[in-house]
Coordinates of C-alpha atoms and ligand atoms in Angstrom, one line a residue:
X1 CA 52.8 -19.6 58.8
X2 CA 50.1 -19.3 56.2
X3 CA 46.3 -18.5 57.6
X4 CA 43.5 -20.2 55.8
X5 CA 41.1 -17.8 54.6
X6 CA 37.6 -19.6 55.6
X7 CA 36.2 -16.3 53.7
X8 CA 38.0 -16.9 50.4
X9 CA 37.4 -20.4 50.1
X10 CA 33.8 -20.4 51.2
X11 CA 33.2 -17.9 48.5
X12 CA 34.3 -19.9 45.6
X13 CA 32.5 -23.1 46.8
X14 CA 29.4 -20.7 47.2
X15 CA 30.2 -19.6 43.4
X16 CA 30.6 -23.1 42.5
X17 CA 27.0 -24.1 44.2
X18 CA 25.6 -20.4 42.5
X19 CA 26.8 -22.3 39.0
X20 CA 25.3 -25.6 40.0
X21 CA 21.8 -23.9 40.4
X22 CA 21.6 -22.1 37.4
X23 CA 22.3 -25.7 35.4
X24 CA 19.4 -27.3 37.6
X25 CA 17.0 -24.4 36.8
X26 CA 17.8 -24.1 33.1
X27 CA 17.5 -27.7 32.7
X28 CA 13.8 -27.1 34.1
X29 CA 15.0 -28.6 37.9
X30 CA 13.8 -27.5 41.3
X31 CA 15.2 -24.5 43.0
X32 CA 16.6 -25.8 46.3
X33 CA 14.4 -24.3 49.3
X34 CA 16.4 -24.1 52.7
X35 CA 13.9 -23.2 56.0
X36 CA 14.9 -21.6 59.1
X37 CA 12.7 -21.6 62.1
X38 CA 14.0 -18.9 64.7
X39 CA 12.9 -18.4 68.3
X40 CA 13.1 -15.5 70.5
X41 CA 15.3 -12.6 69.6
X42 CA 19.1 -13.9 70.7
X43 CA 21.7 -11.3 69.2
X44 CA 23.7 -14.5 67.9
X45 CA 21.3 -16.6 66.0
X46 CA 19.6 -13.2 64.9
X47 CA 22.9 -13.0 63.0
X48 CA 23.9 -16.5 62.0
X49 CA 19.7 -16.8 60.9
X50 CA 20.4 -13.5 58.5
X51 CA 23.9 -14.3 57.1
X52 CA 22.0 -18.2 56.4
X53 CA 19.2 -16.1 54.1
X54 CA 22.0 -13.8 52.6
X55 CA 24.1 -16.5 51.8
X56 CA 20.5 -18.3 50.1
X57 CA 20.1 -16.0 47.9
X58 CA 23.7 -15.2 47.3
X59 CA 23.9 -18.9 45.4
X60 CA 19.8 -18.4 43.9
X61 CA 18.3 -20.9 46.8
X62 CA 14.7 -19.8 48.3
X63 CA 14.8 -19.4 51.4
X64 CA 12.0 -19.1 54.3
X65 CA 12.5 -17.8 57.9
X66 CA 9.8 -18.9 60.3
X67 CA 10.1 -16.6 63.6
X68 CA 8.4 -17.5 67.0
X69 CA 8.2 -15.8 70.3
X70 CA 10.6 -16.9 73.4
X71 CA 7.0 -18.4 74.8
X72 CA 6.3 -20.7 72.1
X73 CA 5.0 -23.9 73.4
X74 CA 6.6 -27.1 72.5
X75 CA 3.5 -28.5 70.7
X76 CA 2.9 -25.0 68.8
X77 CA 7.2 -25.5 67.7
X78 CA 6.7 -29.3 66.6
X79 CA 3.5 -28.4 64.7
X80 CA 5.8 -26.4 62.4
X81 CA 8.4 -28.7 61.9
X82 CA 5.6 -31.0 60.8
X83 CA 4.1 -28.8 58.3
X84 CA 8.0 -28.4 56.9
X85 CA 8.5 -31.8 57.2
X86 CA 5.7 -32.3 54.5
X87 CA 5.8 -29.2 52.6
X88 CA 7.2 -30.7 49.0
X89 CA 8.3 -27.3 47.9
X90 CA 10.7 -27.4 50.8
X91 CA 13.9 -29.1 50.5
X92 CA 15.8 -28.9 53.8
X93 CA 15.6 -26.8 57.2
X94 CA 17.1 -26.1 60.5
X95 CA 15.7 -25.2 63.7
X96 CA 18.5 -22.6 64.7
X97 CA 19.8 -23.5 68.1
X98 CA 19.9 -22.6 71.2
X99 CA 16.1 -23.0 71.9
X100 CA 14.2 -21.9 74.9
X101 CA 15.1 -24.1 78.1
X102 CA 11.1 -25.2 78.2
X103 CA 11.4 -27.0 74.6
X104 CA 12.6 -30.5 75.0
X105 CA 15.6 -29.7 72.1
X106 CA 16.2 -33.6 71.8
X107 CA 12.6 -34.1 70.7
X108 CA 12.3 -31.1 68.6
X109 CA 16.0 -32.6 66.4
X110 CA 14.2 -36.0 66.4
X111 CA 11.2 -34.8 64.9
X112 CA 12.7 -33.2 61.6
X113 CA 12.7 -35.9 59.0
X114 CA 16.1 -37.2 58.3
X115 CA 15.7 -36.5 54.4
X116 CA 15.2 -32.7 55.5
X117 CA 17.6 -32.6 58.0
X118 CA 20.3 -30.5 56.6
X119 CA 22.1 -29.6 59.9
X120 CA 23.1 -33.4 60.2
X121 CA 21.7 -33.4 64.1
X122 CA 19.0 -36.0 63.2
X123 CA 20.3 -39.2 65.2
X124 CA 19.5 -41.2 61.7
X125 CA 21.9 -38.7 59.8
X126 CA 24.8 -39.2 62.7
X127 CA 24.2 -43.3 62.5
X128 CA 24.7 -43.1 58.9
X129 CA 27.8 -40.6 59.3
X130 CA 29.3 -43.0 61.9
X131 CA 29.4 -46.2 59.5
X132 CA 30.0 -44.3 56.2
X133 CA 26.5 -44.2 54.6
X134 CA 25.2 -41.4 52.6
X135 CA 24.2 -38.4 55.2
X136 CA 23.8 -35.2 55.8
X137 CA 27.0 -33.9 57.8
X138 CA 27.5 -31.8 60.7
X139 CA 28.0 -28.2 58.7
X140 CA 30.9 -27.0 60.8
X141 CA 33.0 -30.7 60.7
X142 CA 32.2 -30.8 57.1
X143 CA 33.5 -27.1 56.9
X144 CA 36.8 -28.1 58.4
X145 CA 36.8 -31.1 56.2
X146 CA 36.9 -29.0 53.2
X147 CA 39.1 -26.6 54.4
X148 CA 41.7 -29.0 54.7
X149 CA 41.0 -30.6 51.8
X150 CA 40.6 -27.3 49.6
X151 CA 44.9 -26.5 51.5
X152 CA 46.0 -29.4 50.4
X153 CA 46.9 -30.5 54.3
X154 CA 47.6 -34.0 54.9
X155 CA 45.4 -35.8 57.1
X156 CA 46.2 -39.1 56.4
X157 CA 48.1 -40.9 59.1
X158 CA 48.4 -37.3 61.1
X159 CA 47.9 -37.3 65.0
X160 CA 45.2 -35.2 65.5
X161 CA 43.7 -33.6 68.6
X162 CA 40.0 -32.9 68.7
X163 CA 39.6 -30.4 72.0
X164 CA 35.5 -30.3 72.6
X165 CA 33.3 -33.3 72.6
X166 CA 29.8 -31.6 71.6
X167 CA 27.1 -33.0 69.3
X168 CA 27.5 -30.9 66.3
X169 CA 31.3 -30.5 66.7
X170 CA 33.8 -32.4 68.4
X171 CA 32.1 -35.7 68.3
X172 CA 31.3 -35.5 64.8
X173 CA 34.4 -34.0 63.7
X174 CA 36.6 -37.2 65.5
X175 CA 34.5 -39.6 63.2
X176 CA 34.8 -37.7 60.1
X177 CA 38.5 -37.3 60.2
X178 CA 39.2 -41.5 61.6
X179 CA 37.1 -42.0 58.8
X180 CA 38.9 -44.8 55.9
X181 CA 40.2 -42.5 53.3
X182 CA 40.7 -39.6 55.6
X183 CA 43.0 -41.6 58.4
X184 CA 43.9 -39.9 60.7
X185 CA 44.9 -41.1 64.1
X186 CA 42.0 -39.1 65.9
X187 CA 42.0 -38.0 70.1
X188 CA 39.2 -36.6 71.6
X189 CA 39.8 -34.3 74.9
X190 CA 36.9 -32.8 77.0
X191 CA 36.6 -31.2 80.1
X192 CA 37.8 -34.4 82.1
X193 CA 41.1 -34.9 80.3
X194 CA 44.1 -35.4 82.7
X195 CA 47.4 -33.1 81.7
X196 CA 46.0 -31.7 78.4
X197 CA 48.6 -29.6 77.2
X198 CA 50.5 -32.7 77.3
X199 CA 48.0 -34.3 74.9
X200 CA 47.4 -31.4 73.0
X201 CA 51.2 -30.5 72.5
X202 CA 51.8 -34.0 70.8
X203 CA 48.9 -32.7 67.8
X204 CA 49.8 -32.1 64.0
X205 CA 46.5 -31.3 63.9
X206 CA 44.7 -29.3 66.4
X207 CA 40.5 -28.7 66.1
X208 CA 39.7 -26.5 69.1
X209 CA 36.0 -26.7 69.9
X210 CA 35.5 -25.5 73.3
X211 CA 34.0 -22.3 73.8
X212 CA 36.7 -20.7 76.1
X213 CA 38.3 -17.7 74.5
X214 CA 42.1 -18.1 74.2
X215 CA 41.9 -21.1 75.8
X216 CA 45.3 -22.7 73.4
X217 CA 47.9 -21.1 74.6
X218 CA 51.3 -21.5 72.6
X219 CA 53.3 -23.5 74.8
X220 CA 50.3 -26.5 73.9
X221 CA 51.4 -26.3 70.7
X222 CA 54.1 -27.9 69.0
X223 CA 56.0 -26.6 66.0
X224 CA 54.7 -26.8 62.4
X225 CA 51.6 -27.7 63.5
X226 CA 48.4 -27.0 62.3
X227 CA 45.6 -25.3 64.2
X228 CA 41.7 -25.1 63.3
X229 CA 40.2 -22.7 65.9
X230 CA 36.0 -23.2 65.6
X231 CA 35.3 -20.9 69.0
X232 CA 33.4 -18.3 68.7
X233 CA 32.6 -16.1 71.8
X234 CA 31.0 -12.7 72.2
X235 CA 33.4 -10.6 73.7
X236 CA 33.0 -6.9 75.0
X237 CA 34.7 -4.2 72.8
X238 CA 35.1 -1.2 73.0
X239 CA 36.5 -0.8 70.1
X240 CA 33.3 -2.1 67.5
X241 CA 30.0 -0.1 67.1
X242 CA 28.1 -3.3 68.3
X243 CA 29.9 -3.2 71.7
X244 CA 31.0 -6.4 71.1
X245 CA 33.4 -9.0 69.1
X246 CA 34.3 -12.0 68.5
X247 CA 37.3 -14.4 70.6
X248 CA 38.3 -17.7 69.1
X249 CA 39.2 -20.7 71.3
X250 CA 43.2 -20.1 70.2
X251 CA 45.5 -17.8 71.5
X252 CA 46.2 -16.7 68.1
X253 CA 48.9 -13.8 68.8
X254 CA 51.2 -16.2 70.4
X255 CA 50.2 -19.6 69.0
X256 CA 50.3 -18.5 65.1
X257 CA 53.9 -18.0 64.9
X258 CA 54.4 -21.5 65.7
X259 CA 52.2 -23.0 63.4
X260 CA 52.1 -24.2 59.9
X261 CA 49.1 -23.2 59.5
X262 CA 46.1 -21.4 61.7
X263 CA 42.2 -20.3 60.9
X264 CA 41.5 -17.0 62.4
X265 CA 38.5 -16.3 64.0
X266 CA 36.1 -14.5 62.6
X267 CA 36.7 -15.7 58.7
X268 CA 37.9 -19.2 59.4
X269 CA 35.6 -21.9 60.5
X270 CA 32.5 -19.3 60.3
X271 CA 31.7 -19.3 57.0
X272 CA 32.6 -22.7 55.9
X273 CA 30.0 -23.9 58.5
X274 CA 26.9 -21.5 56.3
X275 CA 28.6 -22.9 53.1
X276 CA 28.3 -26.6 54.2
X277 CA 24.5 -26.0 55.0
X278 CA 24.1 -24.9 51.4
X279 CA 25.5 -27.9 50.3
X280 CA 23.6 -30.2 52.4
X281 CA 20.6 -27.9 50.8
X282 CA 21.5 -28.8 47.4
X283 CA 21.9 -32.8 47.8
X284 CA 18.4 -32.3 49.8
X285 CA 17.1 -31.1 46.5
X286 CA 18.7 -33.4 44.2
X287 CA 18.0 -36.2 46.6
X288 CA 21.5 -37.5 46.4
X289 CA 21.7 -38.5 50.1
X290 CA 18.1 -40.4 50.5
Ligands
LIG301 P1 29.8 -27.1 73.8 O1 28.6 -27.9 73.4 O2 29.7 -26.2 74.9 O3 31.0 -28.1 74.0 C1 32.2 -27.7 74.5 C2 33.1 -28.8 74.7 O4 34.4 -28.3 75.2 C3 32.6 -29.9 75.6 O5 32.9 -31.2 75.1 C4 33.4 -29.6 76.9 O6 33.8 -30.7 77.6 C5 34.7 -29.0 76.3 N1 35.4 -28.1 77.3 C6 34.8 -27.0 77.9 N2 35.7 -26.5 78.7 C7 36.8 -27.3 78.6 C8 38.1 -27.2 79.3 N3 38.4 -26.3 80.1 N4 39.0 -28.2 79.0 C9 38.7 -29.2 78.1 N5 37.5 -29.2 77.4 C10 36.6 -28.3 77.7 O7 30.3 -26.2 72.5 P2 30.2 -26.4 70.9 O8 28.8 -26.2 70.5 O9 30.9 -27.6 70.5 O10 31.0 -25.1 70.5 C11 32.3 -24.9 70.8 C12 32.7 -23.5 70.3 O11 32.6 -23.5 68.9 C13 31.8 -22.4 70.8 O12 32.6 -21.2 71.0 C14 30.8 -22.2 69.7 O13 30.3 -20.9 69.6 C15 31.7 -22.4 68.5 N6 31.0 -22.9 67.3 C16 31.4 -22.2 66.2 C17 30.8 -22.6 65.0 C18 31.3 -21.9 63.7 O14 30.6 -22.0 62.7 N7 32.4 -21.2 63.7 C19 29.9 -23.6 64.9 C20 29.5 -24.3 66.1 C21 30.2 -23.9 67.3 P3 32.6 -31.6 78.4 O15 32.0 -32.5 77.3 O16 33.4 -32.5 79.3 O17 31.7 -30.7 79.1

């Protein structure tokens, strides 16, 4: 069994991207600009907000964090993303999710422009991902794209098992890998999947995007294969100074000694997904996707 290291390989793509700005700046470019607009105080986009900043200025991007209060109004929220929208020193930005339950989260996604969207949610970035246009990717698919790519794991002609159907993982990450060029033979399993292990249990590959902590157990997965666990859920501890920690969507005591290879959660998926925002950042500024 080898683990992929999400931490090791997200930090040499970050030092690649690091590299990348210094050549644009010294040749008199733009420094790329990411935006973040944060709402309320929710302990886990308080820290996937901060590690997005850190990581900014980790590779020499500006960044900006816009905070409102839980009681922003919709109007007040879509205001803002207008003023980013046409704020030229701005290259991309992200409205980090969840938002309050009063703010219509559909419109708010629809009202970033496309060219700024660098969280790949914009319906115009998905339509162009679907067919194979230039477009600004779902960071945590694209994270598990590279992954794969950066082991050297065949995808091509693999049976893989996508277990989550959401927006901004499941769904996009079942196009992404059907994709020509990538090939796999792609199934998608949700909550209303008859007999999943059986499903599951035929997978080379296995992405788990569910949100159900040890939710892959090992007799669902087959020998040799390869597991991708993306869940992330707060746990209690008592064993951390927060009080709390996180639980992947894998079983990973009794599923890793079956597999080939296995993510580990946290420093698998996690920080892939901050790296691929970077480098949707970076085509933003160089206006390689629009
Ligand atoms: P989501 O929107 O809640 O979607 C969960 C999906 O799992 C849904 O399609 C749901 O099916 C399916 N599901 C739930 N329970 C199931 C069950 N018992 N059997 C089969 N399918 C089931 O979640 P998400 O946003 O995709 O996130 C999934 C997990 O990944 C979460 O833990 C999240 O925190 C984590 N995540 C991590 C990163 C990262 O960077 N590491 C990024 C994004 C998300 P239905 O469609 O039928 O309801």
């Amino acid at each position: 069994m080898e683990l992929i290291d999400g931490k090791k390989i997200s930090a040499e793509i970050k030092e690649e991207i690091a590299i990348e700005v210094s050549k644009l700046k010294a040749d008199g470019g733009k420094t790329p600009h990411l935006a973040a607009i944060l709402v309320g105080h929710d302990g886990g986009s308080e820290t996937y907000v901060a590690h997005k900043v850190k990581a900014c200025e980790q590779v020499g991007f500006n960044s900006t964090l816009v905070r409102f209060e839980d009681d922003v109004t919709q109007e007040e929220l879509l205001a803002k993303v207008e003023e980013l929208n046409n704020n030229d020193d701005i290259d991309g930005f992200i409205v980090q999710l969840p938002i309050p339950a009063h703010i219509n989260e559909q419109k708010v996604i629809e009202a970033i422009s496309p060219e700024k969207d660098v969280d790949g949610f914009h319906p115009a970035n998905v339509g162009r991902m679907v067919i194979g246009l230039p477009a600004f990717i779902s960071a945590t698919p694209a994270g598990i794209v590279d992954l794969l790519e950066r082991y050297n794991i065949e995808i091509s002609g693999k049976n893989v098992v996508v277990v989550g159907r959401s927006n901004i993982v499941g769904r996009p990450m079942s196009v992404l890998l059907s994709q020509k060029g990538r090939d796999a033979t792609v199934t998608v399993c949700h909550s209303r999947t008859k007999d999943l292990e059986a499903v599951v249990s035929k997978a080379d590959i296995i992405i788990a995007a569910i949100g159900v902590p040890e939710f892959v157990t090992a007799k669902m997965v087959k020998e040799g294969a390869i597991v991708i666990d993306v869940g992330t859920t707060r746990v209690k501890s008592d064993l951390t100074k927060s009080g709390w920690k996180l639980k992947g969507d894998v079983k990973f005591d009794e599923v890793s000694p079956k597999c080939s290879y296995i993510t580990p959660v946290p420093g698998g998926v996690g920080p892939m997904t901050i790296v691929s925002l970077l480098k949707n950042t970076l085509l933003a500024a160089k206006k390689s996707v629009y």
